[in-house]
PDB file of C-alpha atoms in Angstrom:
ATOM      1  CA  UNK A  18      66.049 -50.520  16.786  1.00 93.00           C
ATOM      2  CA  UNK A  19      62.608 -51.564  14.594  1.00 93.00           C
ATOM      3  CA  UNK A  20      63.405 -55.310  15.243  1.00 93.00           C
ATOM      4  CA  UNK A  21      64.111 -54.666  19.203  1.00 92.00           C
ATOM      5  CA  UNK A  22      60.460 -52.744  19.476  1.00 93.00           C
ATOM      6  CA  UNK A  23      59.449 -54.990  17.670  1.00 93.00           C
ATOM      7  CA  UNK A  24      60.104 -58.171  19.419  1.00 91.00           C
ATOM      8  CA  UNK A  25      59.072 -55.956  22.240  1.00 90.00           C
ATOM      9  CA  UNK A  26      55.799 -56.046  21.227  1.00 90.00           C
ATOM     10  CA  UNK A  27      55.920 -59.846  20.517  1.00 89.00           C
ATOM     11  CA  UNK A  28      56.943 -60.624  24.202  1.00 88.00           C
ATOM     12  CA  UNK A  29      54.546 -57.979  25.743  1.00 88.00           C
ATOM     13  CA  UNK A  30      51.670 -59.725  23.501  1.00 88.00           C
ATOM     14  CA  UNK A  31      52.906 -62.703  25.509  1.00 85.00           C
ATOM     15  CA  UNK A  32      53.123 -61.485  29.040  1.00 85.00           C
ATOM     16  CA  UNK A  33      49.175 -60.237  28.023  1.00 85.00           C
ATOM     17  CA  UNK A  34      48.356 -63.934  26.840  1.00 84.00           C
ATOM     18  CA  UNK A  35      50.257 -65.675  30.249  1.00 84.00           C
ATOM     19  CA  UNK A  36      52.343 -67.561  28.160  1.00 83.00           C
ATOM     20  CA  UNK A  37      55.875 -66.385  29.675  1.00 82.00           C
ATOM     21  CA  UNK A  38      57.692 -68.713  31.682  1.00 80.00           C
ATOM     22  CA  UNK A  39      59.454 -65.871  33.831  1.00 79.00           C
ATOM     23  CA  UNK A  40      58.597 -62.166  34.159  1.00 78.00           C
ATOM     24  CA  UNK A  41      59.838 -59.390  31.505  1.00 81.00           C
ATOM     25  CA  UNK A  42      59.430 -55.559  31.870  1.00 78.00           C
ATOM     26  CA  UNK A  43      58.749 -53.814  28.510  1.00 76.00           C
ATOM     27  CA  UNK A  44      60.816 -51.594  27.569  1.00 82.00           C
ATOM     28  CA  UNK A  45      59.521 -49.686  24.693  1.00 85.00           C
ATOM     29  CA  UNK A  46      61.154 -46.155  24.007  1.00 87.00           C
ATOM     30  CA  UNK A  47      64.827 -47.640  25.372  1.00 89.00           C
ATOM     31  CA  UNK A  48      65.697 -49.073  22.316  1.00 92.00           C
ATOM     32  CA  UNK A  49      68.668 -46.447  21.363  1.00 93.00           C
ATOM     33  CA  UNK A  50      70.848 -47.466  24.880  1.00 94.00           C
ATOM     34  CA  UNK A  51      70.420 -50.958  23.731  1.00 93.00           C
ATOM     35  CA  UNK A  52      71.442 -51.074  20.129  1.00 94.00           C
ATOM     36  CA  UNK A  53      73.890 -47.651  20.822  1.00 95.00           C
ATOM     37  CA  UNK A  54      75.322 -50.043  23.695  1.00 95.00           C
ATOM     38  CA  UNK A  55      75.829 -53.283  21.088  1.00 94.00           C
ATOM     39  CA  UNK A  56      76.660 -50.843  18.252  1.00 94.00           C
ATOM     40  CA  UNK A  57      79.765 -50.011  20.540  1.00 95.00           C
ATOM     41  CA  UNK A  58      81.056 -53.071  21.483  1.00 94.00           C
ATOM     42  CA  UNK A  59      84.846 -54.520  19.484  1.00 92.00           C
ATOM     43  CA  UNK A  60      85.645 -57.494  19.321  1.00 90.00           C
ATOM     44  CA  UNK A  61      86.498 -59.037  22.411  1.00 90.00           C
ATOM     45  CA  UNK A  62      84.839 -56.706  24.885  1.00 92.00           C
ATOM     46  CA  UNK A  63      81.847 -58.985  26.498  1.00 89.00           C
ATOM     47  CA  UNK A  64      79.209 -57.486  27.620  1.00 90.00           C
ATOM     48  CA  UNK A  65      76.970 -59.046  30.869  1.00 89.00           C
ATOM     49  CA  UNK A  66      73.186 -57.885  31.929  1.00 87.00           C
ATOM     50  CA  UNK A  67      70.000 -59.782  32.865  1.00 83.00           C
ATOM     51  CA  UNK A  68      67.654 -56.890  30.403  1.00 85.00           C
ATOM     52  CA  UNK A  69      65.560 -58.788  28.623  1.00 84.00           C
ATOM     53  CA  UNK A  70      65.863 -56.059  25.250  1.00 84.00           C
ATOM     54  CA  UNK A  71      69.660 -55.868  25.582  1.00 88.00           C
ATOM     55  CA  UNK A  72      69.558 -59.850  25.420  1.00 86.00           C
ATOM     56  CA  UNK A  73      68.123 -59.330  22.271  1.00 88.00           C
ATOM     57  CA  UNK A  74      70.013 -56.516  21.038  1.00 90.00           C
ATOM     58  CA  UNK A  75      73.473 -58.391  21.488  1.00 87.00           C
ATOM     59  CA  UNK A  76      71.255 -61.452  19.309  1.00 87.00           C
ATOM     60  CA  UNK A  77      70.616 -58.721  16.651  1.00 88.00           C
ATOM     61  CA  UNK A  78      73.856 -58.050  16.707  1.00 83.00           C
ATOM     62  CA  UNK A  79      75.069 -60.955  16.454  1.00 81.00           C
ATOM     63  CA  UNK A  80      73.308 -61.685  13.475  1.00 84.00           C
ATOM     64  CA  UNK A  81      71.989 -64.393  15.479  1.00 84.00           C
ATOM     65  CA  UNK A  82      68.212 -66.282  14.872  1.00 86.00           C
ATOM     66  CA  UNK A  83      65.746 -64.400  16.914  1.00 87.00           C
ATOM     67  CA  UNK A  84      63.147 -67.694  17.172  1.00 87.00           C
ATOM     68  CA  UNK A  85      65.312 -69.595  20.239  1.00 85.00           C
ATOM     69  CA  UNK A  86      65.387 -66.654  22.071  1.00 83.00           C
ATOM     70  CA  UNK A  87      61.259 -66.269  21.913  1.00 86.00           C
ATOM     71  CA  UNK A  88      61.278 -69.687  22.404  1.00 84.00           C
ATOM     72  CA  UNK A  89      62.994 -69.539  25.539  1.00 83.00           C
ATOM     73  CA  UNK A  90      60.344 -67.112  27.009  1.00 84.00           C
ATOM     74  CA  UNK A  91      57.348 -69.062  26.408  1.00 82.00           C
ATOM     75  CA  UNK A  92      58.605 -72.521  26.550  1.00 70.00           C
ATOM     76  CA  UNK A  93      58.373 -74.804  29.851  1.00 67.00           C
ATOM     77  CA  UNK A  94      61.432 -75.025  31.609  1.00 52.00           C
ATOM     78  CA  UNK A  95      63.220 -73.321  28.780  1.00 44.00           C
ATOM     79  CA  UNK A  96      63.283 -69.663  31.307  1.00 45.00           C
ATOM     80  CA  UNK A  97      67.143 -67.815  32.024  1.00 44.00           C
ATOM     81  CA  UNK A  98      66.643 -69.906  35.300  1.00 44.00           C
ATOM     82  CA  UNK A  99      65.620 -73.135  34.589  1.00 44.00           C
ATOM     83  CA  UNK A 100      69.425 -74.405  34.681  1.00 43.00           C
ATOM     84  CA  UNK A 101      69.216 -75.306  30.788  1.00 41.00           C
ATOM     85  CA  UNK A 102      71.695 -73.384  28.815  1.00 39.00           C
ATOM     86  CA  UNK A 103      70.699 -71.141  26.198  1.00 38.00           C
ATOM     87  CA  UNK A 104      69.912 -71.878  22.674  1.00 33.00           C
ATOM     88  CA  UNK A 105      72.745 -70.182  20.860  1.00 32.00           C
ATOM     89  CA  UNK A 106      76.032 -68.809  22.281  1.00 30.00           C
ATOM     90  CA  UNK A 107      78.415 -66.390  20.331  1.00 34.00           C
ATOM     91  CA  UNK A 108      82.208 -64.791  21.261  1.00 35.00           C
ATOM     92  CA  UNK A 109      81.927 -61.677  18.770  1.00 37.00           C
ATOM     93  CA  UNK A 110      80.158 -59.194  20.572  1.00 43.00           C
ATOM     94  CA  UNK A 111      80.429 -60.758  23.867  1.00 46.00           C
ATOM     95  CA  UNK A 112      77.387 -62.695  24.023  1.00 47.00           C
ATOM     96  CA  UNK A 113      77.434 -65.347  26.122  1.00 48.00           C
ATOM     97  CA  UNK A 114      75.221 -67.653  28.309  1.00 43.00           C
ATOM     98  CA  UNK A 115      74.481 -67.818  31.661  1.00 44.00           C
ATOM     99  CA  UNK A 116      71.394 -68.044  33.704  1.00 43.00           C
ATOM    100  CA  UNK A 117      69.860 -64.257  34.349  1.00 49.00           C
ATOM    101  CA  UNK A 118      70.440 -63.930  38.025  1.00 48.00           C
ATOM    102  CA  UNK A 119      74.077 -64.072  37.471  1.00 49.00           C
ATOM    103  CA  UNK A 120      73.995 -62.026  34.209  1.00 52.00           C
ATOM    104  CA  UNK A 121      72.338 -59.308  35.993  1.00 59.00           C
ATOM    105  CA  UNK A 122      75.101 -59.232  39.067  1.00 75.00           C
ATOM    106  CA  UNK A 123      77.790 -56.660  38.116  1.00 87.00           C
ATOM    107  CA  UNK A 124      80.321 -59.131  40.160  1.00 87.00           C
ATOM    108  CA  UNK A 125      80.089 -60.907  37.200  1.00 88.00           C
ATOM    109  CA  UNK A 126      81.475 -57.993  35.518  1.00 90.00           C
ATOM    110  CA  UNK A 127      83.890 -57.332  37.969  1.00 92.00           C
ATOM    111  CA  UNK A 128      85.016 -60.708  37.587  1.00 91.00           C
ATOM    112  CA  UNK A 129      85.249 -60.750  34.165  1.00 89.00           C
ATOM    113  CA  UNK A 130      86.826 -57.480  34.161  1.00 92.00           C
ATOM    114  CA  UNK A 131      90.040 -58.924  36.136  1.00 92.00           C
ATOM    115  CA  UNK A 132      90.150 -62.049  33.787  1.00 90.00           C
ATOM    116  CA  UNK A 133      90.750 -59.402  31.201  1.00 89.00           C
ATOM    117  CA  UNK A 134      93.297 -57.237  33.123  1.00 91.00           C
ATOM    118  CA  UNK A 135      95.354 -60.327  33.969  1.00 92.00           C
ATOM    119  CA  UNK A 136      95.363 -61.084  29.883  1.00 90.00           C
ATOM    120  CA  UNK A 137      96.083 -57.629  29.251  1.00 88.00           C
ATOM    121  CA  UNK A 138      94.566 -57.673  25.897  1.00 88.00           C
ATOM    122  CA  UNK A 139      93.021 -54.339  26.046  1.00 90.00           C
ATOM    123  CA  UNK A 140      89.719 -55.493  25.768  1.00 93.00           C
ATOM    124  CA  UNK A 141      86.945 -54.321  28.277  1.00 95.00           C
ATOM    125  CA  UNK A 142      83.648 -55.727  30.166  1.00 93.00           C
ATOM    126  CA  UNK A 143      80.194 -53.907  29.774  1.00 94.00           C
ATOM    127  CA  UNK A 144      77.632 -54.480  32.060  1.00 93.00           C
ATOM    128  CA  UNK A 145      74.359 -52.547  31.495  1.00 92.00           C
ATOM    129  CA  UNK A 146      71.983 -52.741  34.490  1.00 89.00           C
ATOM    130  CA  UNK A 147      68.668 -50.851  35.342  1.00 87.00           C
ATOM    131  CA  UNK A 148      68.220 -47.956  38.035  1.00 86.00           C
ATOM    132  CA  UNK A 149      67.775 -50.105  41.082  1.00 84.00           C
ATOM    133  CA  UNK A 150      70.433 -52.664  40.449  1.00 85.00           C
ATOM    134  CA  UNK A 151      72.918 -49.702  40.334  1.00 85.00           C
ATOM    135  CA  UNK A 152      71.835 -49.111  44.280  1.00 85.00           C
ATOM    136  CA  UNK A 153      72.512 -52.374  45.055  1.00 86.00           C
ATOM    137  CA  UNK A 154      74.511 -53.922  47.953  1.00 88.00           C
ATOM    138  CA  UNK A 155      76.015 -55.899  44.606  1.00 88.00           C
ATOM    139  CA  UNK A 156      77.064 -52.711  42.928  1.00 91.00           C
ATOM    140  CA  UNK A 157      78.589 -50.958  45.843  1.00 91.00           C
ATOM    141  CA  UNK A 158      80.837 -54.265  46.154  1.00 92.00           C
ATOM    142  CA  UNK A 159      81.485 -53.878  42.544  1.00 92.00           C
ATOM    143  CA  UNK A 160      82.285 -50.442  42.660  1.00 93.00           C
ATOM    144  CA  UNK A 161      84.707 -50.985  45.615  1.00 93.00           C
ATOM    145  CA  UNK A 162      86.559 -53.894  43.772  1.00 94.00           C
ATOM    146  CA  UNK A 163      86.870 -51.987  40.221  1.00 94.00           C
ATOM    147  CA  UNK A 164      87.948 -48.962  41.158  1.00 94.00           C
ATOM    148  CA  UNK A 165      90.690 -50.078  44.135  1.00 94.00           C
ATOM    149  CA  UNK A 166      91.994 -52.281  40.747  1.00 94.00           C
ATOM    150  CA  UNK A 167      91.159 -50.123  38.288  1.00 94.00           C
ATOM    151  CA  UNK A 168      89.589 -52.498  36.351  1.00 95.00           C
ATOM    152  CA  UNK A 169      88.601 -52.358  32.827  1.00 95.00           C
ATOM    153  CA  UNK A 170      85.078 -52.010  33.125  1.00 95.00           C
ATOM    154  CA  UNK A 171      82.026 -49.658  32.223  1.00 96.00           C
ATOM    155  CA  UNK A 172      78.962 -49.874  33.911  1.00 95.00           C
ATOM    156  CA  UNK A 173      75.770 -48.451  31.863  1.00 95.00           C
ATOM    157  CA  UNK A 174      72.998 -47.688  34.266  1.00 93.00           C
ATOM    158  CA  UNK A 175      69.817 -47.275  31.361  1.00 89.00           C
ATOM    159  CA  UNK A 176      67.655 -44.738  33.826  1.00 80.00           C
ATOM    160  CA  UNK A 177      63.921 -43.717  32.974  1.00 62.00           C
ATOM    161  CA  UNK A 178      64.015 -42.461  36.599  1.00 63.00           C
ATOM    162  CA  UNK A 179      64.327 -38.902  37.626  1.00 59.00           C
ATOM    163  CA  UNK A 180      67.342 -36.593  37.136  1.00 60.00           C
ATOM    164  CA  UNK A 181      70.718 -37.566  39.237  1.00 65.00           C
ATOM    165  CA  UNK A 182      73.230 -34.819  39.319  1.00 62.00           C
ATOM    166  CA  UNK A 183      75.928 -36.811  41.109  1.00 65.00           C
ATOM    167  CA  UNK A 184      79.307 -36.830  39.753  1.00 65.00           C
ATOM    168  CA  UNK A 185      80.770 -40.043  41.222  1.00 72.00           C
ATOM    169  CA  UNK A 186      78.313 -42.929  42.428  1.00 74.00           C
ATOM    170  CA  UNK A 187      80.582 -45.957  45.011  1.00 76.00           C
ATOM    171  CA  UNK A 188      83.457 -43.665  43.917  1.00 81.00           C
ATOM    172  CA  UNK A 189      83.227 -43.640  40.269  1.00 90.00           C
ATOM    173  CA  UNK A 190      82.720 -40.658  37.945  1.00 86.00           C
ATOM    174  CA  UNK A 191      79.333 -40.571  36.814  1.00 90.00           C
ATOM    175  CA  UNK A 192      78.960 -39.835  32.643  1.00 92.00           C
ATOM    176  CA  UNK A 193      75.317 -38.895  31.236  1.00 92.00           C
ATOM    177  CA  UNK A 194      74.193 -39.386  28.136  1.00 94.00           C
ATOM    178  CA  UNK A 195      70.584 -39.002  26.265  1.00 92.00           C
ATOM    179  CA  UNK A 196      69.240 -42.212  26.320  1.00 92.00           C
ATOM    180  CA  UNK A 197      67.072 -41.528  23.156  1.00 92.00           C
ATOM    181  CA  UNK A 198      70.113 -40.953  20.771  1.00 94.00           C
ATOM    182  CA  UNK A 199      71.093 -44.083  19.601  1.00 94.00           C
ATOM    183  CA  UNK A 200      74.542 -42.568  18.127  1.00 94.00           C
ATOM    184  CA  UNK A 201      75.017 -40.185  21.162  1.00 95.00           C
ATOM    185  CA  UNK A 202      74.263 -43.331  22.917  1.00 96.00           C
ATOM    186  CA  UNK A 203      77.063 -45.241  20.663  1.00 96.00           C
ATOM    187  CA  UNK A 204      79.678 -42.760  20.828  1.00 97.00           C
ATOM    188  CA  UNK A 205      79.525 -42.109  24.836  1.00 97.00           C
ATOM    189  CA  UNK A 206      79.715 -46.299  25.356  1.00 97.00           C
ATOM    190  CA  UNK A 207      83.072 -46.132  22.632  1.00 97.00           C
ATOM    191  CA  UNK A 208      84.623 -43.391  24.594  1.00 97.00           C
ATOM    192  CA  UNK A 209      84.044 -45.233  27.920  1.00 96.00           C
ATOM    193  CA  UNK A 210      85.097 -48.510  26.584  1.00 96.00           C
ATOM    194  CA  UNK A 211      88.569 -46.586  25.157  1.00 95.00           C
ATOM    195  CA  UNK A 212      89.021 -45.016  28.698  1.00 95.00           C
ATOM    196  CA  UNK A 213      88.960 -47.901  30.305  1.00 94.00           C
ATOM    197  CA  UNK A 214      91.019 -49.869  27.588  1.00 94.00           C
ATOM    198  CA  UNK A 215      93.857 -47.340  28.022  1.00 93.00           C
ATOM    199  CA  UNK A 216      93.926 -48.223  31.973  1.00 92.00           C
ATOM    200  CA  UNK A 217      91.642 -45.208  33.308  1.00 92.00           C
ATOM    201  CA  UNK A 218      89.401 -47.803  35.651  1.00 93.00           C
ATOM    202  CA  UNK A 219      85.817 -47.907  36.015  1.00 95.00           C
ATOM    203  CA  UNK A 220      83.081 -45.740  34.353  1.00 94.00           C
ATOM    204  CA  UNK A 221      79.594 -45.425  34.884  1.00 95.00           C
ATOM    205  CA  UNK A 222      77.459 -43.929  32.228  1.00 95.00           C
ATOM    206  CA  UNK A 223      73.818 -43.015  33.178  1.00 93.00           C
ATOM    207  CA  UNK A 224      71.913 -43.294  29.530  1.00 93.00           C
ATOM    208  CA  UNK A 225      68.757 -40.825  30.443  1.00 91.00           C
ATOM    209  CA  UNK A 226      65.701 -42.076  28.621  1.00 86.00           C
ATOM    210  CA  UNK A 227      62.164 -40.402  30.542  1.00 68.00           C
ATOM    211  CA  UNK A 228      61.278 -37.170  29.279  1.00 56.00           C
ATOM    212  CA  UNK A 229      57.326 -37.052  29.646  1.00 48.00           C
ATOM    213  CA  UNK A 230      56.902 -33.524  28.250  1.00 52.00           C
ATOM    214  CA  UNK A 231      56.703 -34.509  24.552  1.00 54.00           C
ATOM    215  CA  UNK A 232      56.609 -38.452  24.022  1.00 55.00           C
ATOM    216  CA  UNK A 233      57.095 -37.773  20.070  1.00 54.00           C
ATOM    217  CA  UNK A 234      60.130 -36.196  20.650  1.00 60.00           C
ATOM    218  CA  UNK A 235      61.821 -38.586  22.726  1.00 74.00           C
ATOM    219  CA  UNK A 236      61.059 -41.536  20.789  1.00 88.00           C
ATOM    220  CA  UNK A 237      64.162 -43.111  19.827  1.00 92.00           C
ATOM    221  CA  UNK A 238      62.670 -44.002  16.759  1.00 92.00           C
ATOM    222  CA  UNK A 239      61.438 -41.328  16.074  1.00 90.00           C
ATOM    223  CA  UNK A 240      64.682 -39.189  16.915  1.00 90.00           C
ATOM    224  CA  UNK A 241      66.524 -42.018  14.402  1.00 92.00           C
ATOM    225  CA  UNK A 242      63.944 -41.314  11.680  1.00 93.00           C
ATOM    226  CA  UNK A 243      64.588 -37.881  11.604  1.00 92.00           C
ATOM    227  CA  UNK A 244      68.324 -37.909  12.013  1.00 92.00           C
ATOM    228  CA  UNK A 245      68.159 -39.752   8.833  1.00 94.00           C
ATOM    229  CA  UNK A 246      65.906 -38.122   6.754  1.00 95.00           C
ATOM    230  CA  UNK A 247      67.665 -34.579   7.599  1.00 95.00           C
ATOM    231  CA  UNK A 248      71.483 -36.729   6.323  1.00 95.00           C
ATOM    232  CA  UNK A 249      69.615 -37.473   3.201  1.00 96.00           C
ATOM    233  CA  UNK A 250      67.776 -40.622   3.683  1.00 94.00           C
ATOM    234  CA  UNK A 251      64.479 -41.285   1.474  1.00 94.00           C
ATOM    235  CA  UNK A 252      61.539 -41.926   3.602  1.00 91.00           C
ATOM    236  CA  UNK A 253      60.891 -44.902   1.099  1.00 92.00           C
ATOM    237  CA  UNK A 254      63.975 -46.460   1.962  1.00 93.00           C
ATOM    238  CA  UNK A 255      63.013 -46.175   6.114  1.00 93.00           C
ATOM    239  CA  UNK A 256      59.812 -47.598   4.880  1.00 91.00           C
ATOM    240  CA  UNK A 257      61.835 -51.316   3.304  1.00 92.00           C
ATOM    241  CA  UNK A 258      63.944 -50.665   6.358  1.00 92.00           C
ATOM    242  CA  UNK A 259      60.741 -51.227   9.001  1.00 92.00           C
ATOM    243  CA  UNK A 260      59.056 -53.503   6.752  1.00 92.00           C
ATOM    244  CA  UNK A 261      62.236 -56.139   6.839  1.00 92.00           C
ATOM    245  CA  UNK A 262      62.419 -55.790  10.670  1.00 93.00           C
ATOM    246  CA  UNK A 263      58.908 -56.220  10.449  1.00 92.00           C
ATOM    247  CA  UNK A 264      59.273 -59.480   8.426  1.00 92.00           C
ATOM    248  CA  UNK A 265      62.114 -60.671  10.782  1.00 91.00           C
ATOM    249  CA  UNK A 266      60.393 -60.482  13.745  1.00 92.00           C
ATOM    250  CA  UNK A 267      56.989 -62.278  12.309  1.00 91.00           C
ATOM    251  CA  UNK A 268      58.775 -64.876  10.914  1.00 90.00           C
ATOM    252  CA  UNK A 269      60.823 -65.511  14.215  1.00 90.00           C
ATOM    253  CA  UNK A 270      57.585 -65.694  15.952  1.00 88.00           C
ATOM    254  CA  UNK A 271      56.303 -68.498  13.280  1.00 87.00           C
ATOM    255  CA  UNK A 272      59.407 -70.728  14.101  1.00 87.00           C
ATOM    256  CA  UNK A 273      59.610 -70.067  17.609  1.00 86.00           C
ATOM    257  CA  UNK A 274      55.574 -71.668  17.852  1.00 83.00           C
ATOM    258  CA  UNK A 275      57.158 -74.581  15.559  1.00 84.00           C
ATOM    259  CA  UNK A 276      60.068 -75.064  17.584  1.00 78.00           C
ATOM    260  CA  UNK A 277      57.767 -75.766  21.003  1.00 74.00           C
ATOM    261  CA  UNK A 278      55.377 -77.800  19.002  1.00 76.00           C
ATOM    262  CA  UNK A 279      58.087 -79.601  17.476  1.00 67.00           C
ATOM    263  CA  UNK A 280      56.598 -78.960  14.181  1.00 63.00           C
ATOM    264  CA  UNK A 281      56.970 -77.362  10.709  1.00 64.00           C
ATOM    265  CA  UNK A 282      56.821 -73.999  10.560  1.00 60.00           C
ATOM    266  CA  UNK A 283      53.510 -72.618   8.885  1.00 57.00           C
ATOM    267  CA  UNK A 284      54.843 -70.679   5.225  1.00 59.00           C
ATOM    268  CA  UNK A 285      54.481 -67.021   6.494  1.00 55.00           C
ATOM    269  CA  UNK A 286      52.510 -64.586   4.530  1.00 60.00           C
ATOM    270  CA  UNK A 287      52.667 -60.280   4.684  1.00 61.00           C
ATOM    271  CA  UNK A 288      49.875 -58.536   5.561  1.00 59.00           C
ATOM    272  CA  UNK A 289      48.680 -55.474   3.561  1.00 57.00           C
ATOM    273  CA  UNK A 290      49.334 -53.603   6.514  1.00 59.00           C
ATOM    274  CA  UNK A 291      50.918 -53.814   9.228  1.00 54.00           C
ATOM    275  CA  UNK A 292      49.922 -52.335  12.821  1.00 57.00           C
ATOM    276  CA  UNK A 293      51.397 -48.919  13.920  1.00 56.00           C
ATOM    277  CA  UNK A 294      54.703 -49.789  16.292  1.00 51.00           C
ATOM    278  CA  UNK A 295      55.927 -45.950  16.802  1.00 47.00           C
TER     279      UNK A 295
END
């Protein structure tokens, strides 16, 4: 969650600068539905969306370098549409690439979702979208196909809009979880992905992340933070924990400049102190 803020930061220090090659919503305070979402995931289940942060979460992940996918955001004719193909591509975890107009259609998912039903290998397709793609002519198409085949597919809808009480949306049951738990966040996506394994069709999980009352509160780092300090966890040990992600993402950033200058990458040094980021 540190290093998805984190690079957060990086790529909003970017959009500020006009060095982005294609346009990226922040999305600072959603970390837990992205890492709770990835955290989730088994082997085999692939997971499709065109958010920016869960891009990056599935990288993290992954264990994957974070540099080539800064790189791609700031170099020319390196954007998700430029027809090039990503830098890195991974099957554990279900990262994959593909340009971000088709990541972020859940046809793709549906699609995918079939593939898997015909192998019948138990293994399930995620796609995570954002409020307005989940009222989209694409989604109610989706909807139609997965539930008339009772596909093996859950569709995570990560909302900071206002409260939804409907139990069904396009004719599938509606789950909601708080968005700012990353392990209620984890263990809602598991149960969804386990439903759908065992042949229970579509779900859609709404992950609930605005709460404007107390912005402390909702943090998800924060919320993570004290979740582990109350099981135990020395705040000296959260400390090394931020100042690695820290690191990471500095050190990413370093090679990612190299990488579009085609140089070396400049030794990288610690600061005394670093910035505030929660």
């Amino acid at each position: 969650m540190w290093v998805v803020r984190l690079l957060d930061m990086a790529v909003e220090e970017l959009r500020i600068d006009g060095r982005l090659n294609q346009p990226v919503r922040p999305a600072f305070g959603q970390e837990a539905v992205a890492i709770g979402t990835v955290a989730a995931l088994r082997p085999g289940d692939l997971m499709t969306t065109g958010v920016v942060h869960l891009q990056h979460a599935q990288q993290i992940g992954c264990a994957l370098p974070l540099a080539p996918a800064i790189a791609a955001l700031t170099g020319p004719g390196l954007g998700s549409d430029a027809g090039e193909e990503a830098p890195f591509v991974a099957s554990i975890r279900g990262l994959c690439s593909l340009s971000s107009a088709l990541q972020q259609s859940p046809l793709l998912a549906v699609g995918h979702a079939y593939g898997k039903q015909l192998v019948d290998d138990g293994r399930v397709t995620v796609c995570v979208m954002e409020t307005h793609d989940a009222e989209s002519a694409d989604f109610a198409e989706a909807a139609r196909i997965a539930t008339s085949w009772r596909l093996p597919v859950v569709f995570i809808v990560e909302d900071a809009g206002p409260d939804d009480d409907a139990s069904t949306r396009q004719g599938i049951e509606v789950l909601t979880v708080d968005g700012n738990d990353v392990a209620a966040v984890r263990d809602s996506v598991a149960d969804a992905i386990r439903r759908a394994s065992a042949g229970g069709g579509p779900v859609l999980l709404r992950a609930v992340t605005e709460c404007p009352s107390d912005a402390a509160a909702v943090d998800p780092l924060v919320v993570a933070r004290q979740q582990l300090i109350d099981a135990g966890i020395s705040a000296a040990h959260l400390y090394e924990v931020e100042r690695r992600a820290r690191r990471l993402v500095a050190e990413a950033e370093a090679f990612a400049r190299a990488m579009l200058c085609d140089e070396e990458p400049a030794s990288f040094r610690e600061p005394e102190a670093w910035p505030a980021a929660s």
